[in-house]
PDB file of C-alpha atoms in Angstrom:
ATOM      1  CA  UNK A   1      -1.456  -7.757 -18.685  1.00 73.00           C
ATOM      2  CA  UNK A   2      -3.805  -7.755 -15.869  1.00 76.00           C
ATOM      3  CA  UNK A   3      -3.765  -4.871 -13.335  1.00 91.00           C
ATOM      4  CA  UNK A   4      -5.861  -3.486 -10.756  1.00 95.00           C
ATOM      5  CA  UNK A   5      -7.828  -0.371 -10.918  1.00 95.00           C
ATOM      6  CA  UNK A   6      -8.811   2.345  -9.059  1.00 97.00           C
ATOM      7  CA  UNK A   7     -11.209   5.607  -8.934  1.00 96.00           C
ATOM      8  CA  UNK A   8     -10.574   8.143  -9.003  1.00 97.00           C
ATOM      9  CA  UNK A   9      -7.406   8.979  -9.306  1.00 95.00           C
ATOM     10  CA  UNK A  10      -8.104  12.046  -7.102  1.00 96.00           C
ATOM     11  CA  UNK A  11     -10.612  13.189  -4.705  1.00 97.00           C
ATOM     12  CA  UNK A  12     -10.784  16.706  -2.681  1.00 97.00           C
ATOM     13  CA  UNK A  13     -13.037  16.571   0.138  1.00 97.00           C
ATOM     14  CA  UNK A  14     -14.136  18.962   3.236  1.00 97.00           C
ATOM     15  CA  UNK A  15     -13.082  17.814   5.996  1.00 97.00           C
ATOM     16  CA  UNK A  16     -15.819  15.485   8.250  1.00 97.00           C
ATOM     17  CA  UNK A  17     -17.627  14.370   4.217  1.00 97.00           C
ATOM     18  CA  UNK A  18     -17.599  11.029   3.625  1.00 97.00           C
ATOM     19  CA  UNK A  19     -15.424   9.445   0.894  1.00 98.00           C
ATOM     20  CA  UNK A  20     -15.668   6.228  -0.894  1.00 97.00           C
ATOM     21  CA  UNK A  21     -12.808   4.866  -3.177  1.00 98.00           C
ATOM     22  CA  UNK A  22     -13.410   2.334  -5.199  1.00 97.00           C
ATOM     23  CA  UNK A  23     -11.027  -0.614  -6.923  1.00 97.00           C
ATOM     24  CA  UNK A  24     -11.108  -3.641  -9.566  1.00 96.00           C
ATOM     25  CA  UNK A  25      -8.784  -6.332  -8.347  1.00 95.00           C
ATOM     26  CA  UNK A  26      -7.256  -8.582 -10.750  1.00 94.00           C
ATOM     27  CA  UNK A  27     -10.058 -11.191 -11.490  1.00 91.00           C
ATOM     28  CA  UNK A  28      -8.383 -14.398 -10.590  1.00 89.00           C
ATOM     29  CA  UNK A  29      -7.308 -12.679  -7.171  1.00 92.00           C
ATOM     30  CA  UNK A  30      -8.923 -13.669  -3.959  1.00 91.00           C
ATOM     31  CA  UNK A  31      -6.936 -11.772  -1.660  1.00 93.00           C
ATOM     32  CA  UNK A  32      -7.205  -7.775  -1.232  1.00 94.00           C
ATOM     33  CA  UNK A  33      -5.717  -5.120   0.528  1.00 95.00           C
ATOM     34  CA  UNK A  34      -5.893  -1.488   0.746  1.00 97.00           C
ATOM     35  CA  UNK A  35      -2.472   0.681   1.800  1.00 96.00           C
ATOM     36  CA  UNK A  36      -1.772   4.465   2.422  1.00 96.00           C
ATOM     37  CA  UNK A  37       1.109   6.685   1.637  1.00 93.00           C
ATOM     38  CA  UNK A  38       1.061   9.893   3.258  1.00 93.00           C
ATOM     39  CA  UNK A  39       3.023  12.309   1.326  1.00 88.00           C
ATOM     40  CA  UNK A  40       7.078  11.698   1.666  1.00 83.00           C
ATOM     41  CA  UNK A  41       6.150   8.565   3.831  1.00 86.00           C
ATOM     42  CA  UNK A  42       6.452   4.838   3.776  1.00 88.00           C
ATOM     43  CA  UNK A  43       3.696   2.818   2.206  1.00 91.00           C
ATOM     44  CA  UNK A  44       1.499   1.728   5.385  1.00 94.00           C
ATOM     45  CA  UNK A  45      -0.953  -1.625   5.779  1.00 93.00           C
ATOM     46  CA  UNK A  46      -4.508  -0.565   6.271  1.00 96.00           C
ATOM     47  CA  UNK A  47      -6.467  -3.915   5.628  1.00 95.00           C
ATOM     48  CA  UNK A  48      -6.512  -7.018   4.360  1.00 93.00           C
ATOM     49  CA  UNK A  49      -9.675  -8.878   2.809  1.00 94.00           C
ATOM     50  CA  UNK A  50     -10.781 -12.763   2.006  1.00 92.00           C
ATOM     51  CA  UNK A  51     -13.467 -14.446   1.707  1.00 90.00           C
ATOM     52  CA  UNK A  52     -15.548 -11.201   2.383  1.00 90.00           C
ATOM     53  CA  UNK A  53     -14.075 -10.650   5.951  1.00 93.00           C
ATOM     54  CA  UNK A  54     -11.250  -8.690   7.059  1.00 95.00           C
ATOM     55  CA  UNK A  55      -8.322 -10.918   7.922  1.00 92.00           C
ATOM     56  CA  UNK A  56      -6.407  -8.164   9.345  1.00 91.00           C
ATOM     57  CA  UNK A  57      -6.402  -4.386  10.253  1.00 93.00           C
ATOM     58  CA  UNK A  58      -3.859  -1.970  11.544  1.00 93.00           C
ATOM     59  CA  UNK A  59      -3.945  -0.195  14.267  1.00 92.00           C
ATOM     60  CA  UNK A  60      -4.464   3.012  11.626  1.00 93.00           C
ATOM     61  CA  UNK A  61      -8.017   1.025  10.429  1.00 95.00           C
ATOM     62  CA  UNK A  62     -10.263   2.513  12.989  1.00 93.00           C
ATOM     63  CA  UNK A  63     -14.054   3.006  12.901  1.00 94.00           C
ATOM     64  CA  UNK A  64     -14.283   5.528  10.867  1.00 96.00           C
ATOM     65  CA  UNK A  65     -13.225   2.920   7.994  1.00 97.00           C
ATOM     66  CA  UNK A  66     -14.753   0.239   6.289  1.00 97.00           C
ATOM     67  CA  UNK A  67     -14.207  -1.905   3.146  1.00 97.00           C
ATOM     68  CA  UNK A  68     -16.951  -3.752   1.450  1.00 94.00           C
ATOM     69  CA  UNK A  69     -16.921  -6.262  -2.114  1.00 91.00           C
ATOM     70  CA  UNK A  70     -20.603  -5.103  -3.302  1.00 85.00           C
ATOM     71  CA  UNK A  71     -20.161  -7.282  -5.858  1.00 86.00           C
ATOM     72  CA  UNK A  72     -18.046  -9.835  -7.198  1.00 77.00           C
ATOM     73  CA  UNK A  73     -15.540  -7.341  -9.159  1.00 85.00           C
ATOM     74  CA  UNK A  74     -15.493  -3.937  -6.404  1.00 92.00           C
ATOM     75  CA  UNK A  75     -13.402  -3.602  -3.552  1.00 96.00           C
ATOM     76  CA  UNK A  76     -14.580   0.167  -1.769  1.00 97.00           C
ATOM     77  CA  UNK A  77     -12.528   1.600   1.391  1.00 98.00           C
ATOM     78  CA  UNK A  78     -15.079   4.319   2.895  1.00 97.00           C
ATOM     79  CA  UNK A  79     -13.634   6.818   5.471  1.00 97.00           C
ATOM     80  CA  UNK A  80     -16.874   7.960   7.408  1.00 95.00           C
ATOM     81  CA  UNK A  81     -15.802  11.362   8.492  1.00 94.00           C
ATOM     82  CA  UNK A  82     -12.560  12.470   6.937  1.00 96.00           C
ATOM     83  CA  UNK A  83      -9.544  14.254   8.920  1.00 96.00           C
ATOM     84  CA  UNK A  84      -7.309  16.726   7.563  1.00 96.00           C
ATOM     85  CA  UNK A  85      -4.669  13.215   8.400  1.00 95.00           C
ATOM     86  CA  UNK A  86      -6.415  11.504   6.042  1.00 97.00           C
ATOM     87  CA  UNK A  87      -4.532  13.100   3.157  1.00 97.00           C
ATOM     88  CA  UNK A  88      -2.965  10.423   1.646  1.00 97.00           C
ATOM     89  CA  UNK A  89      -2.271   8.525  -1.643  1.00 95.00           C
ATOM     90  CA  UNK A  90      -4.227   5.201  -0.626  1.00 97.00           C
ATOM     91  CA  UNK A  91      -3.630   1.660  -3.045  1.00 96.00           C
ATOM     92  CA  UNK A  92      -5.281  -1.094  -3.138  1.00 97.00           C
ATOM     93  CA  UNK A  93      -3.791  -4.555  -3.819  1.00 95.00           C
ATOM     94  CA  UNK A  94      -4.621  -7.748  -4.771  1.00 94.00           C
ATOM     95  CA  UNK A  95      -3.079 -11.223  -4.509  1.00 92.00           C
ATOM     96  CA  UNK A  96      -3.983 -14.811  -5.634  1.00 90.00           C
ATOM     97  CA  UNK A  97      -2.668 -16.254  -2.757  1.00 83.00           C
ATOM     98  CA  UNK A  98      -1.536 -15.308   0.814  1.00 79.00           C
ATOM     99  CA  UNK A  99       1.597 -15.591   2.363  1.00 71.00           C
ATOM    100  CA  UNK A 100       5.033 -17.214   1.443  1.00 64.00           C
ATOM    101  CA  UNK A 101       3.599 -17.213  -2.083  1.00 70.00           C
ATOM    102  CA  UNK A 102       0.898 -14.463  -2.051  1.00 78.00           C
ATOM    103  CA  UNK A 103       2.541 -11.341  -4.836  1.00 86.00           C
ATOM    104  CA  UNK A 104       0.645  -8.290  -4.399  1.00 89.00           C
ATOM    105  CA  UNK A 105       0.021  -6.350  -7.223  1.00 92.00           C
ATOM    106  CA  UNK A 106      -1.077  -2.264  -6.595  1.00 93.00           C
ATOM    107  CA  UNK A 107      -3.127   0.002  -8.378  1.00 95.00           C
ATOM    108  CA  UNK A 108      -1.638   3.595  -9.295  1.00 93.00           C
ATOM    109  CA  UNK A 109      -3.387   4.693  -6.252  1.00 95.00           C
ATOM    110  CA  UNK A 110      -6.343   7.416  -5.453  1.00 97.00           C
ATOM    111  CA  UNK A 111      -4.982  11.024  -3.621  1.00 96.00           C
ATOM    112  CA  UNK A 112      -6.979  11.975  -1.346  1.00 98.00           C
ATOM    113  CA  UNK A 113      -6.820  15.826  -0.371  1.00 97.00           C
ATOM    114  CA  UNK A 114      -8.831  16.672   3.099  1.00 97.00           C
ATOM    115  CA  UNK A 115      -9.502  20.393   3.237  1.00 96.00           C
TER     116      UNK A 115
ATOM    117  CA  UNK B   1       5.266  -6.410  14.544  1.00 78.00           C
ATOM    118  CA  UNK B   2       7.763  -6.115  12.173  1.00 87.00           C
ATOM    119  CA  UNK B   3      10.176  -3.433  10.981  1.00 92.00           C
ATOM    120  CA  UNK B   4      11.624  -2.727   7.897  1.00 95.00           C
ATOM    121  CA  UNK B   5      14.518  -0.187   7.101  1.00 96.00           C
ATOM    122  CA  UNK B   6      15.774   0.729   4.225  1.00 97.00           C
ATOM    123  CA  UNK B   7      18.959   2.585   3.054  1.00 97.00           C
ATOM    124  CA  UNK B   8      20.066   5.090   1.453  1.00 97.00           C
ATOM    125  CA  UNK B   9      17.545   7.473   1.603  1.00 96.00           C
ATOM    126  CA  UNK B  10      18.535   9.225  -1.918  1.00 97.00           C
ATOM    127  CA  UNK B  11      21.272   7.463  -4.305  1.00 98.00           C
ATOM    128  CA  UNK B  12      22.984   9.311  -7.421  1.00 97.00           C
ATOM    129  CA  UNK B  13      24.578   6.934  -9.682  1.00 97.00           C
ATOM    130  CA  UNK B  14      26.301   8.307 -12.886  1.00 97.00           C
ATOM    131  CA  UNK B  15      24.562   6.054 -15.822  1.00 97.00           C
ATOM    132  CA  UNK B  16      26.043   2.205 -16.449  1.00 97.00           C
ATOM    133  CA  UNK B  17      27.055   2.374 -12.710  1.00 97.00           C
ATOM    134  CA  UNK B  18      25.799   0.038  -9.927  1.00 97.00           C
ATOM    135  CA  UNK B  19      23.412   0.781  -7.335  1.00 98.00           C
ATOM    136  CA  UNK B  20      22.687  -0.830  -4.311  1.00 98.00           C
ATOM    137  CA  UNK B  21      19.960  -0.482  -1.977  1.00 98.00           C
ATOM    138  CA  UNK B  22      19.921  -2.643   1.900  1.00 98.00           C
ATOM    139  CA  UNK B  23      16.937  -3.445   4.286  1.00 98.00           C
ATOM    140  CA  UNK B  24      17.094  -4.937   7.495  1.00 97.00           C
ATOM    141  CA  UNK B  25      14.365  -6.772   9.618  1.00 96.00           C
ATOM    142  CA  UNK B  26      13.321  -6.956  12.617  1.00 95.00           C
ATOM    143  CA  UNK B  27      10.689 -10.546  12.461  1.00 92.00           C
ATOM    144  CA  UNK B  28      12.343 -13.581  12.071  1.00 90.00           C
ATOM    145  CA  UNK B  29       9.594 -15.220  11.472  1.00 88.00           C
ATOM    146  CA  UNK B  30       9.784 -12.977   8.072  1.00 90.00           C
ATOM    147  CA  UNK B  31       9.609 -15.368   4.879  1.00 89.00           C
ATOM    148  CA  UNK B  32       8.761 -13.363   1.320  1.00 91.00           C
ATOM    149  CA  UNK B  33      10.854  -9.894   0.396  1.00 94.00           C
ATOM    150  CA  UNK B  34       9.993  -8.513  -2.380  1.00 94.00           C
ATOM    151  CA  UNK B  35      11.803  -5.261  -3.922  1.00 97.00           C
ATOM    152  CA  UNK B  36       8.932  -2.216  -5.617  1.00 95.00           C
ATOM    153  CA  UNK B  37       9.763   0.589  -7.909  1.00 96.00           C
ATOM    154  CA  UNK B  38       7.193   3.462  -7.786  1.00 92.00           C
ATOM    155  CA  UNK B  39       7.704   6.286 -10.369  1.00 91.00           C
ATOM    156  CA  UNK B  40       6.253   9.489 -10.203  1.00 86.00           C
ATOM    157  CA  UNK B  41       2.239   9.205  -9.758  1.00 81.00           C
ATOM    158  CA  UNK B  42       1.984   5.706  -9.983  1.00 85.00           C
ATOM    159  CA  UNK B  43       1.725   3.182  -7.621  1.00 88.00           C
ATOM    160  CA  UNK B  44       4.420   0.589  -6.679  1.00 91.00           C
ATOM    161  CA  UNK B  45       5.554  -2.137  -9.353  1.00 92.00           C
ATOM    162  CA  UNK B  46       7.038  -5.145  -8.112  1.00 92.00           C
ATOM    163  CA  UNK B  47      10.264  -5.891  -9.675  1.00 95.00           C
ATOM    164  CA  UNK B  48      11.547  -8.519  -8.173  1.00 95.00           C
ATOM    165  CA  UNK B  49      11.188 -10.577  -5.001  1.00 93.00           C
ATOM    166  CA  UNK B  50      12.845 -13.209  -2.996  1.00 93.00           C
ATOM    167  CA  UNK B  51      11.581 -15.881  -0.216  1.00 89.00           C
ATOM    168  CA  UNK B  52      13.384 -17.295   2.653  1.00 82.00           C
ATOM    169  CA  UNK B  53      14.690 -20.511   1.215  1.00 81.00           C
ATOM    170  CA  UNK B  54      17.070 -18.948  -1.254  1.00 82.00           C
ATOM    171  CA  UNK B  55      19.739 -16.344  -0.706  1.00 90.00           C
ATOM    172  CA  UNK B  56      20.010 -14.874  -4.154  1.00 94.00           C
ATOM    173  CA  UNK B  57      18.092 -14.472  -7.209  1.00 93.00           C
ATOM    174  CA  UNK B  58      18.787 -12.921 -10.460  1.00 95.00           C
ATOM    175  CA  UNK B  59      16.556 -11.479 -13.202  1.00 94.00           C
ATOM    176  CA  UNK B  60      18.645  -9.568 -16.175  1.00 95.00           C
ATOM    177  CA  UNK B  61      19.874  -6.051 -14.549  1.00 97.00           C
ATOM    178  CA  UNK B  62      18.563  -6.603 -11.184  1.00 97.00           C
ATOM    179  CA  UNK B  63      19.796  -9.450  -8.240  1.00 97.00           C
ATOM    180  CA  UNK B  64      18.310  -9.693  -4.871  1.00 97.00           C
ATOM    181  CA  UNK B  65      20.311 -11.449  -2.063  1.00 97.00           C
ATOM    182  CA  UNK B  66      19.077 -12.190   1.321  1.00 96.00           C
ATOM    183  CA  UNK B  67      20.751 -13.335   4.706  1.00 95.00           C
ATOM    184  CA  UNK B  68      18.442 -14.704   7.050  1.00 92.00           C
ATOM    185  CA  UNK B  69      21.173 -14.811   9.990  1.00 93.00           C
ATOM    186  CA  UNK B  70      21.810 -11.437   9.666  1.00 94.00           C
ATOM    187  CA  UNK B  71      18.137  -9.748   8.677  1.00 95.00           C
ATOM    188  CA  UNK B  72      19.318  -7.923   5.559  1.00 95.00           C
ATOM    189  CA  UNK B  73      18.396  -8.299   2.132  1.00 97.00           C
ATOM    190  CA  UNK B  74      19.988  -5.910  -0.714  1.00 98.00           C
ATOM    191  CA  UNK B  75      19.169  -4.791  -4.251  1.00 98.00           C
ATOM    192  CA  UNK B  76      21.522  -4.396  -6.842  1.00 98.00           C
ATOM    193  CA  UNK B  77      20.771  -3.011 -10.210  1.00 98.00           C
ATOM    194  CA  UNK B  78      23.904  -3.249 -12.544  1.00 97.00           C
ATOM    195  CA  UNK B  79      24.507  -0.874 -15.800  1.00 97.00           C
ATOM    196  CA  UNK B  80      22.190   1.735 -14.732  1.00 97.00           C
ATOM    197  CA  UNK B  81      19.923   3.327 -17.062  1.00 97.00           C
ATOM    198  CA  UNK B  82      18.025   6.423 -17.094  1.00 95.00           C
ATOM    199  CA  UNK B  83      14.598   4.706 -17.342  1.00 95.00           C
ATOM    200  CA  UNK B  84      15.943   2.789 -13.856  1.00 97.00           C
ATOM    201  CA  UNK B  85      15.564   6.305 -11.597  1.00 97.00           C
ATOM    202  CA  UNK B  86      12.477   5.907  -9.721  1.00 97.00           C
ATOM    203  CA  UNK B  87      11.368   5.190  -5.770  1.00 95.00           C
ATOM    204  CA  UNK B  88      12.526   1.738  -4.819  1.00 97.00           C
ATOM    205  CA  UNK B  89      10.804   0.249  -1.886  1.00 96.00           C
ATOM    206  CA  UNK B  90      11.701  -2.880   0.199  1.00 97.00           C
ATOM    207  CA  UNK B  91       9.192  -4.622   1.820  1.00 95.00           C
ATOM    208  CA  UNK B  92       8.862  -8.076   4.128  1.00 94.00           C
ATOM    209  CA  UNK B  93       5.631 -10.751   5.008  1.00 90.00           C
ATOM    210  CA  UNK B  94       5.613 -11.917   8.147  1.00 79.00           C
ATOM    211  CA  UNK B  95       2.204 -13.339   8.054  1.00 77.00           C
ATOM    212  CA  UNK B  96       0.024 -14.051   5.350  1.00 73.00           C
ATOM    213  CA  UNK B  97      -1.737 -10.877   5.005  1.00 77.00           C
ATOM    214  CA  UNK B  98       0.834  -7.772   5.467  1.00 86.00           C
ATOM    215  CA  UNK B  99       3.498  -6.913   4.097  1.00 90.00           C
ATOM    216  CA  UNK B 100       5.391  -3.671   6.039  1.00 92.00           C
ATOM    217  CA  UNK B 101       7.915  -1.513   3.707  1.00 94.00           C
ATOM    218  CA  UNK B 102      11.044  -0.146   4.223  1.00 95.00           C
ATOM    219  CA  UNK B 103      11.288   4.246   4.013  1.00 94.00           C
ATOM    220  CA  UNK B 104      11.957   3.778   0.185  1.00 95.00           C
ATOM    221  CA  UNK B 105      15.294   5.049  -2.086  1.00 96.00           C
ATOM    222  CA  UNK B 106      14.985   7.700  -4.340  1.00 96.00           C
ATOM    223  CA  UNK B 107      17.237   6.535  -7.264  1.00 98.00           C
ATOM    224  CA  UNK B 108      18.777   9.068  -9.976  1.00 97.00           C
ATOM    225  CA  UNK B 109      20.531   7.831 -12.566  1.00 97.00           C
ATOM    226  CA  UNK B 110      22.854  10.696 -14.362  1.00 95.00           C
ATOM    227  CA  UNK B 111      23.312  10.813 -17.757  1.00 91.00           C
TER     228      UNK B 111
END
């Protein structure tokens, strides 16, 4: 069965280091999003992606984060100069379509730890 | 924007028991729910999910009903097994890019 994947599956960083985390989206999907869980939280909208432009951002998706497709198989999120509130477990998603008919299947997620 | 909650917070259901889990929104304009079950280290699975022109839906062990007038939407998993404790999250699109999640249930099933 098809499935999106991520790397890694964990990351420790210094605080203010840059971190990139990378994901496959299913092929066929055209539609991608990355999402955060902080630790005990609810799973939180970052981004959404199509057609190689954001479609939308949260009001957590400042500047110091990006997302890029590199090539035609990558989806990155890079957070610029991490904050100790960047710990999180972050997934990406993908979807074939958008909307009323749009399923979005996640990744097992990368944990960030911000030390 | 829209907001999603979600409860109970924890659920303990002795095994082959039923458990039920309810959300309620706040967007009307909300049209696709669907229902995720995370386990430990993994991210979430979808399980099951309903849109906005039907009011129930069924797959073996698991239902989904949702009424619009009202904002709610509830799980129900009949005969409970084991293998069914997990994280269950609701969730609800009210545009075509986000979807905004309920707290999330943490299920245990007792053998």
């Amino acid at each position: 069965e098809p499935e999106v994947t991520q790397t890694p599956s964990h990351q420790v960083t210094q605080m203010g280091q840059e971190v990139i985390l990378r994901c496959v989206p299913i092929s066929n999907h055209l539609y991608f999003y990355w999402y955060r869980q902080i630790l005990g939280q609810k799973v939180e909208f970052l981004v959404s992606f199509y057609n190689n432009e954001i479609s939308e951002k949260s009001e957590i998706f400042d500047d110091q984060f990006s997302v890029e497709r590199p090539d035609g198989s990558n989806f990155t999120l890079k957070i610029r100069s991490t904050k100790l509130e960047d710990s999180a477990m972050y997934f990406c998603a993908s979807s074939e379509k958008a909307g009323f008919t749009g399923e979005l299947f996640f990744g097992e997620g990368s944990r960030l730890t911000v030390l | 924007g829209e907001n999603v909650e979600q409860h109970p917070s924890t659920l303990s259901v002795q095994e082959g028991d039923s458990a039920v889990i309810k959300c309620t929104y706040s967007d009307s304009a909300s049209n696709y729910f669907p229902w995720y079950k995370q386990e430990l280290g993994k991210g979430p699975q979808l399980i099951i999910d309903i849109r906005s022109n039907v009011g129930e839906k069924k797959d073996q062990r698991i239902a989904v009903t949702l009424n619009k007038t009202a904002k709610h939407f509830s799980l129900h998993i009949t005969e409970t097994q084991p293998e069914d404790s997990a994280v269950y999250f609701c969730a609800a699109r009210s545009n075509d890019y986000k979807l905004s999640f309920g707290a999330g249930t943490t299920v245990t099933v007792r053998a």
